[in-house]
mmCIF file of C-alpha atoms and ligand atoms in Angstrom:
data_model
loop_
_atom_site.group_PDB
_atom_site.id
_atom_site.type_symbol
_atom_site.label_atom_id
_atom_site.label_comp_id
_atom_site.label_asym_id
_atom_site.label_seq_id
_atom_site.Cartn_x
_atom_site.Cartn_y
_atom_site.Cartn_z
ATOM 1 C CA MET A 1 0.354 0.307 -0.019
ATOM 2 C CA THR A 2 2.526 2.385 1.073
ATOM 3 C CA SER A 3 4.063 2.400 -2.468
ATOM 4 C CA SER A 4 1.116 4.082 -4.287
ATOM 5 C CA ILE A 5 1.172 7.361 -2.034
ATOM 6 C CA HIS A 6 3.180 9.714 -4.246
ATOM 7 C CA LEU A 7 3.566 13.054 -1.850
ATOM 8 C CA ARG A 8 3.143 12.439 2.188
ATOM 9 C CA ALA A 9 3.280 15.294 4.665
ATOM 10 C CA ARG A 10 3.007 14.601 8.373
ATOM 11 C CA GLY A 11 2.463 17.880 10.779
ATOM 12 C CA LEU A 12 3.762 20.578 8.980
ATOM 13 C CA HIS A 13 3.116 23.780 10.817
ATOM 14 C CA GLN A 14 3.998 27.456 9.584
ATOM 15 C CA THR A 15 3.999 30.995 11.050
ATOM 16 C CA TYR A 16 4.671 34.451 9.969
ATOM 17 C CA ASP A 17 5.476 36.836 12.544
ATOM 18 C CA LEU A 18 4.856 40.420 10.653
ATOM 19 C CA ALA A 19 5.006 43.714 12.232
ATOM 20 C CA GLY A 20 4.652 41.899 15.888
ATOM 21 C CA THR A 21 1.482 40.332 14.681
ATOM 22 C CA HIS A 22 2.456 36.064 15.089
ATOM 23 C CA LEU A 23 -0.510 34.396 12.586
ATOM 24 C CA LYS A 24 0.331 30.172 13.874
ATOM 25 C CA VAL A 25 -1.127 29.296 9.255
ATOM 26 C CA LEU A 26 -1.013 25.702 9.486
ATOM 27 C CA GLN A 27 -1.071 24.437 12.721
ATOM 28 C CA GLY A 28 -0.609 20.022 12.125
ATOM 29 C CA VAL A 29 -1.479 19.629 8.415
ATOM 30 C CA ASP A 30 -0.604 15.398 7.580
ATOM 31 C CA LEU A 31 -1.910 14.866 4.055
ATOM 32 C CA ASP A 32 -1.352 11.217 2.203
ATOM 33 C CA VAL A 33 -1.042 11.756 -2.162
ATOM 34 C CA VAL A 34 -2.004 8.882 -3.872
ATOM 35 C CA ARG A 35 -0.179 7.925 -6.901
ATOM 36 C CA GLY A 36 -2.773 9.808 -9.738
ATOM 37 C CA GLU A 37 -4.587 11.158 -8.020
ATOM 38 C CA VAL A 38 -7.363 14.358 -8.747
ATOM 39 C CA LEU A 39 -7.055 16.215 -5.211
ATOM 40 C CA PHE A 40 -8.781 19.873 -4.578
ATOM 41 C CA LEU A 41 -7.560 21.899 -1.270
ATOM 42 C CA ARG A 42 -10.357 24.600 -0.963
ATOM 43 C CA GLY A 43 -10.826 26.701 2.362
ATOM 44 C CA PRO A 44 -11.513 30.892 3.094
ATOM 45 C CA SER A 45 -9.261 33.543 1.599
ATOM 46 C CA GLY A 46 -6.243 33.628 3.947
ATOM 47 C CA ALA A 47 -6.661 29.266 5.193
ATOM 48 C CA GLY A 48 -3.703 29.029 4.412
ATOM 49 C CA LYS A 49 -4.197 26.485 1.331
ATOM 50 C CA SER A 50 -1.095 28.549 -0.802
ATOM 51 C CA THR A 51 1.114 28.638 1.754
ATOM 52 C CA LEU A 52 0.604 24.157 1.682
ATOM 53 C CA LEU A 53 0.961 24.122 -1.321
ATOM 54 C CA TYR A 54 4.723 25.439 -1.765
ATOM 55 C CA ILE A 55 4.662 23.667 0.986
ATOM 56 C CA LEU A 56 3.789 19.883 -0.399
ATOM 57 C CA ALA A 57 6.209 21.276 -3.772
ATOM 58 C CA GLY A 58 9.082 22.347 -1.174
ATOM 59 C CA LEU A 59 8.905 25.902 -2.516
ATOM 60 C CA GLU A 60 8.660 26.519 1.161
ATOM 61 C CA HIS A 61 10.454 25.422 4.425
ATOM 62 C CA PRO A 62 7.451 24.581 6.741
ATOM 63 C CA ARG A 63 8.075 25.894 10.859
ATOM 64 C CA GLU A 64 8.243 21.701 11.419
ATOM 65 C CA GLY A 65 7.266 18.835 10.148
ATOM 66 C CA THR A 66 8.687 16.686 6.509
ATOM 67 C CA ILE A 67 6.905 16.005 3.268
ATOM 68 C CA GLU A 68 8.168 12.422 1.692
ATOM 69 C CA PHE A 69 7.785 12.986 -2.226
ATOM 70 C CA GLU A 70 8.736 9.731 -3.996
ATOM 71 C CA GLY A 71 9.861 8.414 -0.879
ATOM 72 C CA GLU A 72 12.573 10.938 -0.536
ATOM 73 C CA GLN A 73 12.506 13.589 2.307
ATOM 74 C CA ILE A 74 12.923 16.742 0.049
ATOM 75 C CA PHE A 75 13.436 18.870 2.926
ATOM 76 C CA LYS A 76 17.051 16.720 4.075
ATOM 77 C CA LEU A 77 17.975 17.946 0.399
ATOM 78 C CA GLY A 78 20.557 20.382 0.198
ATOM 79 C CA SER A 79 18.761 23.233 -2.119
ATOM 80 C CA ASP A 80 20.661 22.667 -5.414
ATOM 81 C CA GLN A 81 19.230 18.679 -5.613
ATOM 82 C CA GLN A 82 15.715 20.403 -4.042
ATOM 83 C CA ALA A 83 15.507 22.548 -6.626
ATOM 84 C CA LEU A 84 16.615 19.470 -9.311
ATOM 85 C CA LEU A 85 13.852 17.283 -7.845
ATOM 86 C CA ARG A 86 10.843 20.280 -8.294
ATOM 87 C CA ASN A 87 12.185 21.096 -12.337
ATOM 88 C CA ARG A 88 12.787 17.292 -13.311
ATOM 89 C CA ARG A 89 9.672 15.511 -11.360
ATOM 90 C CA MET A 90 7.516 18.359 -10.453
ATOM 91 C CA GLY A 91 5.541 20.822 -12.457
ATOM 92 C CA PHE A 92 3.388 24.101 -11.225
ATOM 93 C CA VAL A 93 0.841 26.381 -12.431
ATOM 94 C CA PHE A 94 0.102 29.910 -10.802
ATOM 95 C CA GLN A 95 -3.027 32.168 -10.784
ATOM 96 C CA SER A 96 -0.737 34.648 -12.420
ATOM 97 C CA TYR A 97 1.213 33.307 -15.508
ATOM 98 C CA PHE A 98 4.907 33.414 -14.549
ATOM 99 C CA LEU A 99 5.431 33.319 -18.679
ATOM 100 C CA LEU A 100 8.939 35.740 -19.460
ATOM 101 C CA PRO A 101 7.592 38.945 -21.091
ATOM 102 C CA GLU A 102 11.051 38.865 -23.563
ATOM 103 C CA LEU A 103 10.205 35.281 -25.234
ATOM 104 C CA THR A 104 8.324 34.181 -27.327
ATOM 105 C CA ALA A 105 5.338 31.228 -25.697
ATOM 106 C CA LEU A 106 7.657 28.316 -27.682
ATOM 107 C CA GLU A 107 10.885 29.488 -26.029
ATOM 108 C CA ASN A 108 8.953 29.993 -22.866
ATOM 109 C CA VAL A 109 7.883 25.986 -22.924
ATOM 110 C CA MET A 110 11.372 25.031 -23.332
ATOM 111 C CA LEU A 111 12.899 27.061 -20.692
ATOM 112 C CA PRO A 112 12.625 24.472 -17.511
ATOM 113 C CA ALA A 113 14.202 21.348 -20.254
ATOM 114 C CA MET A 114 17.012 24.395 -21.026
ATOM 115 C CA LEU A 115 17.730 24.833 -17.053
ATOM 116 C CA ASP A 116 18.084 20.763 -16.958
ATOM 117 C CA GLY A 117 20.971 21.537 -20.092
ATOM 118 C CA LYS A 118 17.760 19.474 -22.487
ATOM 119 C CA LYS A 119 16.957 21.254 -25.837
ATOM 120 C CA ASN A 120 13.638 20.004 -25.919
ATOM 121 C CA GLU A 121 12.254 21.771 -28.575
ATOM 122 C CA ALA A 122 9.986 18.651 -30.395
ATOM 123 C CA LYS A 123 8.860 18.397 -26.988
ATOM 124 C CA ALA A 124 8.079 22.109 -27.085
ATOM 125 C CA ARG A 125 6.105 21.945 -29.960
ATOM 126 C CA THR A 126 4.306 19.136 -29.249
ATOM 127 C CA LEU A 127 2.870 20.359 -26.132
ATOM 128 C CA LEU A 128 1.793 23.698 -27.276
ATOM 129 C CA GLY A 129 -0.129 21.274 -29.913
ATOM 130 C CA ARG A 130 -1.645 19.513 -27.177
ATOM 131 C CA VAL A 131 -2.442 22.850 -25.368
ATOM 132 C CA GLY A 132 -3.928 24.327 -29.167
ATOM 133 C CA LEU A 133 -1.034 27.173 -29.580
ATOM 134 C CA SER A 134 0.211 25.071 -32.387
ATOM 135 C CA GLU A 135 -0.616 28.420 -34.690
ATOM 136 C CA ARG A 136 1.044 30.626 -31.426
ATOM 137 C CA LEU A 137 4.781 29.322 -31.338
ATOM 138 C CA ASP A 138 6.237 32.963 -32.105
ATOM 139 C CA HIS A 139 3.645 35.103 -29.924
ATOM 140 C CA LEU A 140 5.301 36.903 -26.871
ATOM 141 C CA PRO A 141 2.956 36.662 -24.002
ATOM 142 C CA SER A 142 1.992 40.422 -24.454
ATOM 143 C CA GLN A 143 0.344 38.743 -28.329
ATOM 144 C CA LEU A 144 -1.361 36.126 -25.927
ATOM 145 C CA SER A 145 -4.439 36.443 -24.393
ATOM 146 C CA GLY A 146 -4.831 35.835 -20.823
ATOM 147 C CA GLY A 147 -6.896 31.752 -20.962
ATOM 148 C CA GLU A 148 -3.609 31.389 -24.364
ATOM 149 C CA GLN A 149 -0.983 32.515 -21.485
ATOM 150 C CA GLN A 150 -2.215 29.924 -19.080
ATOM 151 C CA ARG A 151 -2.184 27.665 -21.812
ATOM 152 C CA VAL A 152 2.251 27.998 -22.725
ATOM 153 C CA ALA A 153 1.953 28.067 -18.667
ATOM 154 C CA ILE A 154 0.502 24.832 -18.668
ATOM 155 C CA ALA A 155 2.017 23.577 -22.176
ATOM 156 C CA ARG A 156 5.441 24.522 -19.282
ATOM 157 C CA ALA A 157 4.620 22.425 -16.825
ATOM 158 C CA LEU A 158 4.513 19.350 -18.170
ATOM 159 C CA VAL A 159 8.219 19.580 -20.417
ATOM 160 C CA ASN A 160 9.912 17.587 -18.013
ATOM 161 C CA ASP A 161 7.014 15.271 -17.931
ATOM 162 C CA PRO A 162 6.952 15.645 -14.277
ATOM 163 C CA SER A 163 5.044 12.977 -12.080
ATOM 164 C CA ILE A 164 2.964 15.984 -10.324
ATOM 165 C CA LEU A 165 1.521 18.486 -11.170
ATOM 166 C CA PHE A 166 0.853 21.695 -8.649
ATOM 167 C CA ALA A 167 -1.602 24.362 -9.441
ATOM 168 C CA ASP A 168 -2.630 27.114 -7.239
ATOM 169 C CA GLU A 169 -6.118 29.101 -8.250
ATOM 170 C CA PRO A 170 -5.044 28.155 -11.911
ATOM 171 C CA THR A 171 -8.188 29.774 -13.515
ATOM 172 C CA GLY A 172 -7.896 32.790 -10.594
ATOM 173 C CA ASN A 173 -8.005 35.123 -13.638
ATOM 174 C CA LEU A 174 -9.911 33.870 -16.407
ATOM 175 C CA ASP A 175 -13.410 34.304 -17.039
ATOM 176 C CA ALA A 176 -15.706 31.128 -16.053
ATOM 177 C CA ALA A 177 -16.170 29.805 -19.679
ATOM 178 C CA THR A 178 -12.080 29.883 -20.354
ATOM 179 C CA GLY A 179 -11.698 29.320 -16.696
ATOM 180 C CA ALA A 180 -13.715 25.544 -17.344
ATOM 181 C CA GLY A 181 -11.807 24.498 -20.416
ATOM 182 C CA ILE A 182 -8.307 25.968 -18.676
ATOM 183 C CA ILE A 183 -9.315 22.771 -15.766
ATOM 184 C CA ASP A 184 -10.921 20.335 -18.625
ATOM 185 C CA LEU A 185 -7.244 20.343 -20.181
ATOM 186 C CA LEU A 186 -5.191 19.801 -17.039
ATOM 187 C CA LEU A 187 -7.607 17.191 -16.246
ATOM 188 C CA GLU A 188 -6.959 15.720 -19.678
ATOM 189 C CA LEU A 189 -3.038 16.311 -19.853
ATOM 190 C CA THR A 190 -2.573 14.427 -16.178
ATOM 191 C CA ARG A 191 -5.303 11.689 -16.115
ATOM 192 C CA GLN A 192 -3.877 10.830 -20.226
ATOM 193 C CA ASP A 193 -0.820 11.016 -18.815
ATOM 194 C CA SER A 194 -1.573 9.444 -15.078
ATOM 195 C CA ARG A 195 0.020 12.913 -13.534
ATOM 196 C CA THR A 196 -1.012 13.644 -9.694
ATOM 197 C CA PHE A 197 -2.509 16.745 -9.275
ATOM 198 C CA VAL A 198 -2.969 18.511 -6.814
ATOM 199 C CA ALA A 199 -4.727 22.064 -6.929
ATOM 200 C CA VAL A 200 -6.356 25.398 -5.412
ATOM 201 C CA THR A 201 -9.629 26.527 -5.947
ATOM 202 C CA HIS A 202 -12.363 27.964 -5.017
ATOM 203 C CA ASP A 203 -14.781 27.099 -7.588
ATOM 204 C CA PRO A 204 -17.351 24.065 -6.170
ATOM 205 C CA ALA A 205 -18.372 22.849 -9.595
ATOM 206 C CA LEU A 206 -14.347 23.081 -10.319
ATOM 207 C CA ALA A 207 -13.347 20.920 -7.369
ATOM 208 C CA ALA A 208 -16.170 18.387 -7.876
ATOM 209 C CA LEU A 209 -14.762 17.205 -11.229
ATOM 210 C CA GLY A 210 -11.810 15.531 -9.051
ATOM 211 C CA ASP A 211 -11.628 12.365 -6.985
ATOM 212 C CA ARG A 212 -10.876 14.717 -3.622
ATOM 213 C CA GLN A 213 -11.339 17.451 -1.813
ATOM 214 C CA LEU A 214 -10.194 18.677 1.404
ATOM 215 C CA TYR A 215 -10.860 21.622 2.851
ATOM 216 C CA LEU A 216 -8.118 24.055 4.988
ATOM 217 C CA LYS A 217 -9.678 25.772 7.941
ATOM 218 C CA GLU A 218 -8.309 27.197 11.252
ATOM 219 C CA GLY A 219 -4.413 25.653 10.393
ATOM 220 C CA HIS A 220 -5.746 22.037 9.613
ATOM 221 C CA LEU A 221 -6.767 19.293 6.601
ATOM 222 C CA HIS A 222 -11.011 19.260 6.802
ATOM 223 C CA GLN A 223 -13.035 16.207 4.512
ATOM 224 C CA THR A 224 -15.781 18.813 4.556
ATOM 225 C CA ALA A 225 -16.601 22.559 4.262
HETATM 226 N N1 ATP B 301 5.534 35.371 3.619
HETATM 227 C C1 ATP B 301 4.167 35.528 4.267
HETATM 228 N N2 ATP B 301 4.388 36.527 5.444
HETATM 229 C C2 ATP B 301 3.931 36.470 6.182
HETATM 230 N N3 ATP B 301 2.361 36.427 6.231
HETATM 231 C C3 ATP B 301 2.153 35.437 4.641
HETATM 232 C C4 ATP B 301 3.185 35.360 3.988
HETATM 233 N N4 ATP B 301 2.362 34.494 3.261
HETATM 234 C C5 ATP B 301 1.039 34.011 3.415
HETATM 235 N N5 ATP B 301 1.214 34.777 4.663
HETATM 236 C C6 ATP B 301 -0.728 35.091 5.524
HETATM 237 O O1 ATP B 301 -1.036 33.786 5.607
HETATM 238 C C7 ATP B 301 -2.105 33.304 5.119
HETATM 239 C C8 ATP B 301 -1.919 32.508 4.310
HETATM 240 O O2 ATP B 301 -1.945 32.888 3.282
HETATM 241 P P1 ATP B 301 -2.090 31.831 2.074
HETATM 242 O O3 ATP B 301 -2.004 32.823 0.630
HETATM 243 O O4 ATP B 301 -1.550 30.762 2.139
HETATM 244 O O5 ATP B 301 -3.567 31.548 2.153
HETATM 245 P P2 ATP B 301 -5.093 31.378 0.986
HETATM 246 O O6 ATP B 301 -5.724 30.404 1.523
HETATM 247 O O7 ATP B 301 -3.699 30.388 0.058
HETATM 248 O O8 ATP B 301 -5.714 32.545 0.860
HETATM 249 P P3 ATP B 301 -6.563 32.589 -0.800
HETATM 250 O O9 ATP B 301 -7.768 32.416 -1.169
HETATM 251 O O10 ATP B 301 -6.535 34.806 -0.769
HETATM 252 O O11 ATP B 301 -5.433 32.932 -2.248
HETATM 253 C C9 ATP B 301 -2.629 35.075 4.731
HETATM 254 O O12 ATP B 301 -2.894 35.355 6.235
HETATM 255 C C10 ATP B 301 -1.571 35.865 4.938
HETATM 256 O O13 ATP B 301 -1.908 37.273 4.374
HETATM 257 MG MG1 MG B 302 -4.185 32.059 -2.134
#
């Protein structure tokens, strides 16, 4: 059974001290994500969903707690090894697309592969085709719509063929119809390739499309709202 656990979080605590206030955001979060699972995280604004997602992805270090990803304790690795693991095995999609403005769509998608010493132009072209942007390869981000920019960001997240994809409100800046299209695309691209998908959303209709939903409230994860 243990082998089917893709990501295991234990005892996550996160606090922020800022301007004399002590904020307890995560107060003992435990989570097991099964390989191939589509999990949505929900909860009120400010509950700590983004914080939790960034910690699960190793982008932020918790005050306390552990993350085991594919059997490895990620916070025990050195920072270079953590960066390598993230670049090779994890993909991220954010609410703001974070494309590099001076690079074309194709170059933006190729970037994570190039950072790993690979020049994966064919893969980048294929992925841009899968997200429906074969005709936009040479466009700069400023020449693309919001939905198109998010499609480029999705292709970029997948170029190194990650086993897990994280998304923080990937439809947050898009209108309802465009957002629904983006979620359909994310689910198709994760399910077709048997990836694990962990995403934060405020939208109950989108969250219902996954295998499981969890709610973050008052520092803990709950099965119901
Ligand atoms: N680096 C930081 N320093 C200080 N406080 C922070 C930091 N990051 C987050 N916080 C605070 O922690 C709390 C949780 O923030 P987080 O962004 O994780 O919430 P969220 O659930 O993602 O909210 P939203 O739904 O609005 O995106 C907030 O009150 C926020 O102000
Ligand atoms: Mg957030």
